Short mmCIF file of C-alpha atoms in Angstrom, two decimals:
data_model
loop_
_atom_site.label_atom_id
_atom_site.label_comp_id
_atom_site.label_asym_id
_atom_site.label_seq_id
_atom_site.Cartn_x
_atom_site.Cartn_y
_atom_site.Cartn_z
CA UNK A 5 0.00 0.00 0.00
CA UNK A 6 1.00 3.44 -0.02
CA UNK A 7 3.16 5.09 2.44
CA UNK A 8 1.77 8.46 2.40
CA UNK A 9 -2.15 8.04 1.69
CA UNK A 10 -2.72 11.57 2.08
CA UNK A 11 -1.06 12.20 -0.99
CA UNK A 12 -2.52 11.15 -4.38
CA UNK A 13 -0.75 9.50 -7.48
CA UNK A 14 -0.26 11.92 -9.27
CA UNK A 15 2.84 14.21 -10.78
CA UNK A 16 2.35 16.47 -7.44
CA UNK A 17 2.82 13.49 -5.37
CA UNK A 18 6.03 12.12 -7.11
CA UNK A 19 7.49 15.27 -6.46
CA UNK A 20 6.64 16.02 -3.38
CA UNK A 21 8.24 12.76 -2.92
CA UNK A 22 11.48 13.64 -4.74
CA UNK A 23 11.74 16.65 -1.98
CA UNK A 24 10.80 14.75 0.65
CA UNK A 25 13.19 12.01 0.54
CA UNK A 26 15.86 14.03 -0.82
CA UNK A 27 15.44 16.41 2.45
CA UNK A 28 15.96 13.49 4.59
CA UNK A 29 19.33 12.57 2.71
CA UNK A 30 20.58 15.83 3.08
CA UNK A 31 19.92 15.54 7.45
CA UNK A 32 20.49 12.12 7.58
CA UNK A 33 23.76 11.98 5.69
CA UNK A 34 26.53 12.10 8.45
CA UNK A 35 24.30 9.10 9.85
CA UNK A 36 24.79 6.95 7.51
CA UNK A 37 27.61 4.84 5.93
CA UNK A 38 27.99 2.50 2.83
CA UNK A 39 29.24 -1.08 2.93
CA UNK A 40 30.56 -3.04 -0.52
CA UNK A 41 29.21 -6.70 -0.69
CA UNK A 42 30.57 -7.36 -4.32
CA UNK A 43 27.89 -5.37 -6.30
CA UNK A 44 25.57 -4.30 -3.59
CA UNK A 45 25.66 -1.16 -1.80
CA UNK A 46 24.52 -1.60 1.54
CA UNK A 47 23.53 1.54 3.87
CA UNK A 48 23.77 1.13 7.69
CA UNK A 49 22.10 3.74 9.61
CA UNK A 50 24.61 5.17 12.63
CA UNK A 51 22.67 5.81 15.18
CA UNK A 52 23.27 9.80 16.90
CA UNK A 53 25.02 10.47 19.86
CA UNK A 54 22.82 11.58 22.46
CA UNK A 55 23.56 14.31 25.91
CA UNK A 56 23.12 13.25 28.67
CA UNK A 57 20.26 14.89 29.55
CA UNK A 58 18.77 13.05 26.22
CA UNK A 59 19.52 9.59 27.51
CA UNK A 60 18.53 10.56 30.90
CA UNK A 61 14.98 11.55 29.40
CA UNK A 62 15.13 8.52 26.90
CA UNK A 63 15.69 5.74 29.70
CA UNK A 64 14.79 6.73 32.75
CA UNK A 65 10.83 6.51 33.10
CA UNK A 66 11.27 2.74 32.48
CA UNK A 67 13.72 2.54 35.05
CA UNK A 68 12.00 0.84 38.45
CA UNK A 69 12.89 0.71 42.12
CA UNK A 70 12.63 -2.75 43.36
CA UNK A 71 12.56 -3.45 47.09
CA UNK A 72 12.22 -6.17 49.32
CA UNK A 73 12.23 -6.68 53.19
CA UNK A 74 16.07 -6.84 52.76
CA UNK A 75 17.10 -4.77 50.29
CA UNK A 76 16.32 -2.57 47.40
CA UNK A 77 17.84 -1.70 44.13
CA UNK A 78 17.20 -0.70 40.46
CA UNK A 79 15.07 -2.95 37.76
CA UNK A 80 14.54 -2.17 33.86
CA UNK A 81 10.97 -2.53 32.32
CA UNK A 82 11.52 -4.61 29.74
CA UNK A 83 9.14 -6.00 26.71
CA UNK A 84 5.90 -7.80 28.03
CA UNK A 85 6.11 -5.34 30.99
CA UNK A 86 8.34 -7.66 32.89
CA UNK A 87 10.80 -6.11 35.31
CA UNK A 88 14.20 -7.46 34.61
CA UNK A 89 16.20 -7.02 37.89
CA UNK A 90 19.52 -8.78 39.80
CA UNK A 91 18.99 -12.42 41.46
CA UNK A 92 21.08 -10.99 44.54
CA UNK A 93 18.69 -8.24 44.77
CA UNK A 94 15.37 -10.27 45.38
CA UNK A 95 16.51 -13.49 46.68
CA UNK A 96 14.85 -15.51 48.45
CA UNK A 97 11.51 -13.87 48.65
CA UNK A 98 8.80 -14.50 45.81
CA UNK A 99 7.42 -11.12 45.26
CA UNK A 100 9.07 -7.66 45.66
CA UNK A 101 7.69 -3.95 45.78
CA UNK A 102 8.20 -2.20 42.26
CA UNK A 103 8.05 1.38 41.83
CA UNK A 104 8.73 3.88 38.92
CA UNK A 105 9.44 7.55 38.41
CA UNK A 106 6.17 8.85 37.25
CA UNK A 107 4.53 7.39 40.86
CA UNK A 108 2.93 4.22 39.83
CA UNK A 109 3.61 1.47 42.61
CA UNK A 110 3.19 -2.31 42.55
CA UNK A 111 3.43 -3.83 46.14
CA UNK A 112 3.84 -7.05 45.47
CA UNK A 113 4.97 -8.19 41.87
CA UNK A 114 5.46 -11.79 41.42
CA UNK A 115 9.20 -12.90 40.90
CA UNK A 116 8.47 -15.30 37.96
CA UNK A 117 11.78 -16.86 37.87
CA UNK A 118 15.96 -16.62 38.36
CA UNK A 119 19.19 -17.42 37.01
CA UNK A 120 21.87 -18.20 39.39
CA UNK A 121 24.65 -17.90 36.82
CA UNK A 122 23.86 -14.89 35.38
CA UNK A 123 22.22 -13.07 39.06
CA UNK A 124 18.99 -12.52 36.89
CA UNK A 125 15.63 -12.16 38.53
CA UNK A 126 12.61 -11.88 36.03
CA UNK A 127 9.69 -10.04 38.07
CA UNK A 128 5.84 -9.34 36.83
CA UNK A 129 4.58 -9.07 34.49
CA UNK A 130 2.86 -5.52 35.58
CA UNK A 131 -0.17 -3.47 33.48
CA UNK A 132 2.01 -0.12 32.90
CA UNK A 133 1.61 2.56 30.99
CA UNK A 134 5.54 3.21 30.38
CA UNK A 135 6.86 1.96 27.19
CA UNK A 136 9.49 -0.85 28.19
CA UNK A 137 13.28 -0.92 26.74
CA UNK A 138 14.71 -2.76 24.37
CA UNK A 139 18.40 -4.46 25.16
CA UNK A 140 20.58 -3.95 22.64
CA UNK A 141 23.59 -5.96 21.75
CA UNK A 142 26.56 -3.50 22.52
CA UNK A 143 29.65 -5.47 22.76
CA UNK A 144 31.23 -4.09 19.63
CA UNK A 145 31.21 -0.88 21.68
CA UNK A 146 35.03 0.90 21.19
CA UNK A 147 36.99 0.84 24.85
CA UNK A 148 37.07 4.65 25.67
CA UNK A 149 33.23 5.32 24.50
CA UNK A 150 31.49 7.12 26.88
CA UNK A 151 28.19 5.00 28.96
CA UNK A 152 25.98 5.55 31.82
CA UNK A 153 24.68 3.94 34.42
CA UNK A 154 21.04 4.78 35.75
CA UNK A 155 19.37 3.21 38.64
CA UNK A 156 18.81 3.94 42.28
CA UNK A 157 21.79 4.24 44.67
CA UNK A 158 21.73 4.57 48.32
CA UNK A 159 18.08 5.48 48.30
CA UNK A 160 16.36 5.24 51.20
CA UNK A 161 13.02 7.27 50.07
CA UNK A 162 9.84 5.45 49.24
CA UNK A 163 8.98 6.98 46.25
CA UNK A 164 12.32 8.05 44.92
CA UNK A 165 13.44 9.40 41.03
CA UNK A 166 16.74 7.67 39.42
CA UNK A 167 20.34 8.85 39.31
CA UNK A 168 22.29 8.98 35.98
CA UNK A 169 26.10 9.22 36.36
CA UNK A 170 28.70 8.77 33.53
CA UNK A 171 31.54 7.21 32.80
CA UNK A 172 33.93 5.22 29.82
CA UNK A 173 34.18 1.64 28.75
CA UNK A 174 37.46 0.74 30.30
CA UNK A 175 37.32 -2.98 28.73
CA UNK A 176 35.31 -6.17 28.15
CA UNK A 177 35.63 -9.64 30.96
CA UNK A 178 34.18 -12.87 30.83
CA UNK A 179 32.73 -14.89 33.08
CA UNK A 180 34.91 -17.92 34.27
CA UNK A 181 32.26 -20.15 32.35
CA UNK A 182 33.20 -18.08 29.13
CA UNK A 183 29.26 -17.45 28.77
CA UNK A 184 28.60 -14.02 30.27
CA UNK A 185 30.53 -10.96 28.71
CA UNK A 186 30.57 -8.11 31.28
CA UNK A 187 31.01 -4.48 30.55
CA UNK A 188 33.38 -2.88 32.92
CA UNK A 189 33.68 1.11 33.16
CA UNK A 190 35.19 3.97 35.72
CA UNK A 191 31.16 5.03 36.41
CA UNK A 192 30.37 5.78 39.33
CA UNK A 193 28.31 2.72 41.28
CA UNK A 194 26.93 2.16 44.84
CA UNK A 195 24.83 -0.06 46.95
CA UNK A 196 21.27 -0.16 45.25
CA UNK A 197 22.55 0.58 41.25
CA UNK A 198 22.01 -3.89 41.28
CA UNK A 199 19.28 -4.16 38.30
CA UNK A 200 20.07 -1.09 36.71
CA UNK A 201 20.51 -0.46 33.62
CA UNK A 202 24.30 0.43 31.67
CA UNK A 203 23.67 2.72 28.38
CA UNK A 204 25.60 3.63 25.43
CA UNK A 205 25.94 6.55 24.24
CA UNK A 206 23.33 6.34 21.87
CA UNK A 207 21.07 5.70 24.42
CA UNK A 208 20.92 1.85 24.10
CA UNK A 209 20.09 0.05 26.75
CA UNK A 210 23.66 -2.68 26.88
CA UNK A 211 23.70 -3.63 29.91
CA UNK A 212 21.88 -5.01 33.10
CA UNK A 213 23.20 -5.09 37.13
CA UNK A 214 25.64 -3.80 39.27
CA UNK A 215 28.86 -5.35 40.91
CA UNK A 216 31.82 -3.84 41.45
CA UNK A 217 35.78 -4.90 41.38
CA UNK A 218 38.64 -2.32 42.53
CA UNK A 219 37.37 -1.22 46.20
CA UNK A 220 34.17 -0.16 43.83
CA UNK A 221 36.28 2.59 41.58
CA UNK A 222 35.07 0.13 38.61
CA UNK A 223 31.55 -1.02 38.07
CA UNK A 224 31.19 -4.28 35.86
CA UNK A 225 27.64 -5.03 33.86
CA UNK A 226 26.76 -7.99 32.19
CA UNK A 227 25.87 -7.57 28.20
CA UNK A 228 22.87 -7.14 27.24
CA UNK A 229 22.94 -9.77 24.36
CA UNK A 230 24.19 -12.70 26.64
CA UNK A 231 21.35 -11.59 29.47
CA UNK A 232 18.51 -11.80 26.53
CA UNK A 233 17.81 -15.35 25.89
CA UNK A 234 18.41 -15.99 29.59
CA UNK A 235 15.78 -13.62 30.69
CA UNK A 236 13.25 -15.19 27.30
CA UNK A 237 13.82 -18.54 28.93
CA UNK A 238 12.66 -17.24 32.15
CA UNK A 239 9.37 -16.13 30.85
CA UNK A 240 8.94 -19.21 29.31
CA UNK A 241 9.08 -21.16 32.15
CA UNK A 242 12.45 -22.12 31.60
CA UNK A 243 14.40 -20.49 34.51
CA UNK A 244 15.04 -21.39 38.19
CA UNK A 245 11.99 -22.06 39.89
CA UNK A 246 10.78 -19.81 42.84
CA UNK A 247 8.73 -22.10 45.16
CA UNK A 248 7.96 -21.30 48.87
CA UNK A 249 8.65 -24.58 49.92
CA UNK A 250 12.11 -24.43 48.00
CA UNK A 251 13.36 -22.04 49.96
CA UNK A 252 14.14 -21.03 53.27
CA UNK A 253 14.56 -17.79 55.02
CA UNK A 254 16.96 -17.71 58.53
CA UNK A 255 17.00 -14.84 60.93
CA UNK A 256 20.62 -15.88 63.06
CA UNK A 257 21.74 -12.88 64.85
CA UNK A 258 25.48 -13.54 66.13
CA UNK A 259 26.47 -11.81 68.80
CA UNK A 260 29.57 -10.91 66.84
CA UNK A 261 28.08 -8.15 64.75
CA UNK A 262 27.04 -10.41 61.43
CA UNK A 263 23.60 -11.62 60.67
CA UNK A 264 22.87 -14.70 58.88
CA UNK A 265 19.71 -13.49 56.88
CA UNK A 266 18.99 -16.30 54.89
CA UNK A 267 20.13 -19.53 52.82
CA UNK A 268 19.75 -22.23 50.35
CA UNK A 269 20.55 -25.13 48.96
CA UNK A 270 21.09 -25.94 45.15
CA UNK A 271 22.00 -29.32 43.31
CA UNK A 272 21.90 -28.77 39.19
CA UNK A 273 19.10 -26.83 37.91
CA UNK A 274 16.80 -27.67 41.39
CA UNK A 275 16.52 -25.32 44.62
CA UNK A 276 16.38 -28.15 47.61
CA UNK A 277 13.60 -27.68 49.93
CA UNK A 278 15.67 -27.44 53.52
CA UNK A 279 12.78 -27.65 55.71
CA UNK A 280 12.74 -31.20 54.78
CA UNK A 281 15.08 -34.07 54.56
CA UNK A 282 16.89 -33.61 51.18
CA UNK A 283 18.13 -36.35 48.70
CA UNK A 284 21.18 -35.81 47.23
CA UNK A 285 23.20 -36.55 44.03
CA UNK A 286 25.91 -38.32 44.29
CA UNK A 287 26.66 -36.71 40.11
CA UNK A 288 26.34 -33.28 41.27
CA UNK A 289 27.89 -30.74 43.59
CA UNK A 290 26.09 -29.02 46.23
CA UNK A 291 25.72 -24.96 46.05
CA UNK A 292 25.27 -23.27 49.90
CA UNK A 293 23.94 -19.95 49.44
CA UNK A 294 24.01 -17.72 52.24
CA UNK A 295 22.76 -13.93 52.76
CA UNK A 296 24.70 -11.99 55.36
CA UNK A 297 25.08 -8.81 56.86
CA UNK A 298 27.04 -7.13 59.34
CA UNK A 299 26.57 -4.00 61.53
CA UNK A 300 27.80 -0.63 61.37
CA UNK A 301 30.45 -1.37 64.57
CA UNK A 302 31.58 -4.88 62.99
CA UNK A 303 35.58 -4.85 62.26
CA UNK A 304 35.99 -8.56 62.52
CA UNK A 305 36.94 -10.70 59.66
CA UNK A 306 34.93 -13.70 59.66
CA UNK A 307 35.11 -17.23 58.45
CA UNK A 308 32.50 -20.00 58.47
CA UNK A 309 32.81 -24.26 58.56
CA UNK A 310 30.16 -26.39 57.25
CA UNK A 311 30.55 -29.50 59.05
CA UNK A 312 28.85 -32.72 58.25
CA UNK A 313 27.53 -34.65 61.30
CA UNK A 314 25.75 -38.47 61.06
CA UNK A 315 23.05 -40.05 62.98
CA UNK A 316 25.23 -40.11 66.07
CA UNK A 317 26.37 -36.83 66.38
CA UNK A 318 29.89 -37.80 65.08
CA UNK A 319 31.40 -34.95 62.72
CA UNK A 320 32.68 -36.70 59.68
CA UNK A 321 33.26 -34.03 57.12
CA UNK A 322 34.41 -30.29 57.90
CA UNK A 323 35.24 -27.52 54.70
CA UNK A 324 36.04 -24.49 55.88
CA UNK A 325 35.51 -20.82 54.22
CA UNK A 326 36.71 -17.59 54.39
CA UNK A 327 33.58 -15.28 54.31
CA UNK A 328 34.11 -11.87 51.43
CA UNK A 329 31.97 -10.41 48.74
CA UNK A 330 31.56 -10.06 45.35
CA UNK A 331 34.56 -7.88 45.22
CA UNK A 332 36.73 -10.58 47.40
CA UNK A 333 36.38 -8.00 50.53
CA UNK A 334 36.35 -9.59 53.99
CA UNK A 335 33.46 -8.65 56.16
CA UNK A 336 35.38 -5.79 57.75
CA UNK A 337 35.32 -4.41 54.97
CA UNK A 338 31.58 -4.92 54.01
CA UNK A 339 29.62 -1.67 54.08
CA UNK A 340 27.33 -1.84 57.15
CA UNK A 341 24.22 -3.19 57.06
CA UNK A 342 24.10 -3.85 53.31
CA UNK A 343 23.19 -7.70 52.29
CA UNK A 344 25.80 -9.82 51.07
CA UNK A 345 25.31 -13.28 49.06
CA UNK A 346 27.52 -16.52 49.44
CA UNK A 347 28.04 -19.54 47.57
CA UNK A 348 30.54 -22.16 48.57
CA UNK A 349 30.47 -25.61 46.81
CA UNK A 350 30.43 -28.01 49.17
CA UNK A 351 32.70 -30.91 48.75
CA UNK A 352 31.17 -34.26 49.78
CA UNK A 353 33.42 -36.83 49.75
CA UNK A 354 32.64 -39.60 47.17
CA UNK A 355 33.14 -42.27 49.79
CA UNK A 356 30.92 -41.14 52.02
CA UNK A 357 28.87 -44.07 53.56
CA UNK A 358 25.13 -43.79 52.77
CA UNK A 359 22.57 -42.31 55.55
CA UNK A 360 21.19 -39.27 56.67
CA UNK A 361 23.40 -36.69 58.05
CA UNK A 362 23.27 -33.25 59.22
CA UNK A 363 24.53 -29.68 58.10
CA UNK A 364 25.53 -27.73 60.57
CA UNK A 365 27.32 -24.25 60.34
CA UNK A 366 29.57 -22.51 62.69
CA UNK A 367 30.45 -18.72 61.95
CA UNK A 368 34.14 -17.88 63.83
CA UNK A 369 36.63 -14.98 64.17
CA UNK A 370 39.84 -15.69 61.73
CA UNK A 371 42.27 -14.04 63.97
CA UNK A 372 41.03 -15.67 66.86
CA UNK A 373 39.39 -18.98 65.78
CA UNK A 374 37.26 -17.78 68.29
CA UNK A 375 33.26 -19.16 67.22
CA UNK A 376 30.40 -16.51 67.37
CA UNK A 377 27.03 -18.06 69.13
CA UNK A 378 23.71 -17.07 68.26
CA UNK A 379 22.09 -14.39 70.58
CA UNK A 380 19.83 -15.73 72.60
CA UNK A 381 20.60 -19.45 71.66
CA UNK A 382 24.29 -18.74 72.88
CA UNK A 383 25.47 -22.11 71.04
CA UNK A 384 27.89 -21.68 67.77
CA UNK A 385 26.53 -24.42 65.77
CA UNK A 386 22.95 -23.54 63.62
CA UNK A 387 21.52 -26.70 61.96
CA UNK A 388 21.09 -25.90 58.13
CA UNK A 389 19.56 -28.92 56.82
CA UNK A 390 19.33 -32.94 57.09
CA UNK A 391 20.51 -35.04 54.12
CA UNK A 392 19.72 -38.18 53.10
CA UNK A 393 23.39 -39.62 50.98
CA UNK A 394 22.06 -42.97 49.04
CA UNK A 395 23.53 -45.77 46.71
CA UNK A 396 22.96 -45.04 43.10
CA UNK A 397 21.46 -40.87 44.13
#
């Protein structure tokens, strides 16, 4: 059909035509460049650089504020009106408060799914006016370009508007699997940018998260394009499962200044439901995940032991851990009162004789191999889960 039905077939309309496109040519021009494929001229459109300000008015009404009972950080609306947020951010609770810039509030959207690999959470979806973003494959971006990072740092306000600070690509990682690329630039981050999102200069959205390596003077974001199929699979059905019976909150408050918040336990693809005897694997390793934090007068390095314990009480398997964060701080260093995720792999022995058996953990002061006990309880040992270790599991 015709583009323009307004305009009639007619000699007018061819000219008007002629003008028209030729007009855009002229603007346009500096925007575009011509590739060579043998006898084909092929014209890629260069998308313009955008202020700040631009990008800032571009991206930030899709930009949410997530919080939990625990924590609270930065999400991106994304296609379906799902809220695409950090694992670390949400975990372990099945729903989370969503708010966004122009007022609208959600109290409790549904957290449809995770992946532990990449520290995606996949919440909603939500019935929103605001048009979501689309995530754009930016790793061809040239080291030096300048990005931003827009989310919700140290906010503490219930209704609160997004921060945009700036910054350069400084270079591309990978993930030790090889399957997450991660974006890592001199931006400005702090506790609550987790689920934000990283844009280019052009205003595309490249990037989703928040960690930090370097005492925090570098911020690193995983890319856009490896986060997209991930976060797909998730609506599909196809991501980690959030089940209230798979999961299981703890409120341990140690008398040392550190709070164990909350853990799990993971085998494979499946969350194991701890308020149960478990069966385990013998093929697989077992993930313990474990939520900390630590008060504002807390200088102690910590370390923890999970100890293995059979039917009569007899320890019979002991791995210790020293306790830091994603940036390989010890808990000193932790800022105060900030949640912090764990995950130790746990190695059972193959030969370990089948039966049920205990986990038990013990939290303890590395300079003085002194344990910390449990206020109240005043014993050092808190009983994470029983296992049942079969022929043939």
């Amino acid at each position: 059909g015709d583009q323009f039905p307004i305009i009639g077939r007619n000699e007018t309309s061819d000219w008007w035509r002629i003008w028209y496109y030729g007009t855009l040519a002229w603007i346009y021009a500096p925007l575009v460049t011509t590739a060579n494929t043998q006898d084909t001229t092929i014209a890629v459109f260069i998308p313009p650089k955008l202020t700040s300000a631009q990008i800032f008015q571009k991206v930030s009404p899709a930009i949410a504020y997530v919080q939990t009972e625990e924590a609270n950080g930065s999400g991106v609306l994304f296609e379906g009106r799902y809220v695409v947020t950090n694992r670390h951010l949400v975990y372990p609770f099945d729903s989370a408060r969503v708010v966004f810039p122009n007022g609208a509030e959600f109290d409790e959207v549904t957290v449809r799914g995770w992946d532990l690999e990449a520290d995606l959470a996949v919440l909603g979806p939500i019935e929103i006016a605001t048009e979501p973003l689309p995530l754009i494959d930016g790793e061809s971006t040239p080291i030096g370009a300048d990005m931003y990072l827009i989310g919700y740092p140290a906010e503490f306000e219930s209704f609160p508007q997004p921060t945009i600070v700036k910054g350069i690509l400084s270079r591309l990682r990978q993930s030790e699997s090889g399957r997450i690329t991660y974006f890592q630039t001199d931006a400005s981050i702090a506790g609550g940018q987790s689920g934000g999102a990283l844009v280019s200069d052009t205003g595309a959205v490249i990037g989703i998260g928040g960690s930090s390596i370097a005492d925090g003077n570098f911020a690193l974001v995983a890319s856009s394009a490896d986060l997209l199929p991930r976060i797909r699979q998730i609506i599909a059905g196809g991501g980690d499962p959030v089940e209230e019976d798979r999961r299981r909150r703890a409120a341990v408050n140690y008398d040392g200044g550190i709070d164990l918040l909350g853990f799990a336990l993971e085998q494979g693809e499946d969350r194991l439901p701890t308020q149960e005897t478990i069966n385990l694997r013998r093929d697989q390793p077992l993930w313990v995940g474990m939520r900390w934090r630590t008060g504002s007068d807390q200088h102690v390095d910590f370390a923890i032991s999970l100890r293995i314990h059979d039917e009569s009480g007899n320890r019979v398997f002991q791995q210790d851990e020293v306790l830091t964060d994603p940036e390989s701080r010890a808990t000193s260093k932790w800022r105060a009162l900030e949640p912090v995720d764990t995950w130790f792999e746990l190695e059972i022995p193959a030969d370990l004789s089948t039966g049920v058996y205990e986990l038990r953990l013990i939290v303890y002061n590395i300079e003085t191999l002194t344990p910390t006990v449990e206020i109240d309880v005043w014993e050092p040992e808190v009983l994470l889960a029983r296992m049942s270790w079969r022929e043939g599991q």
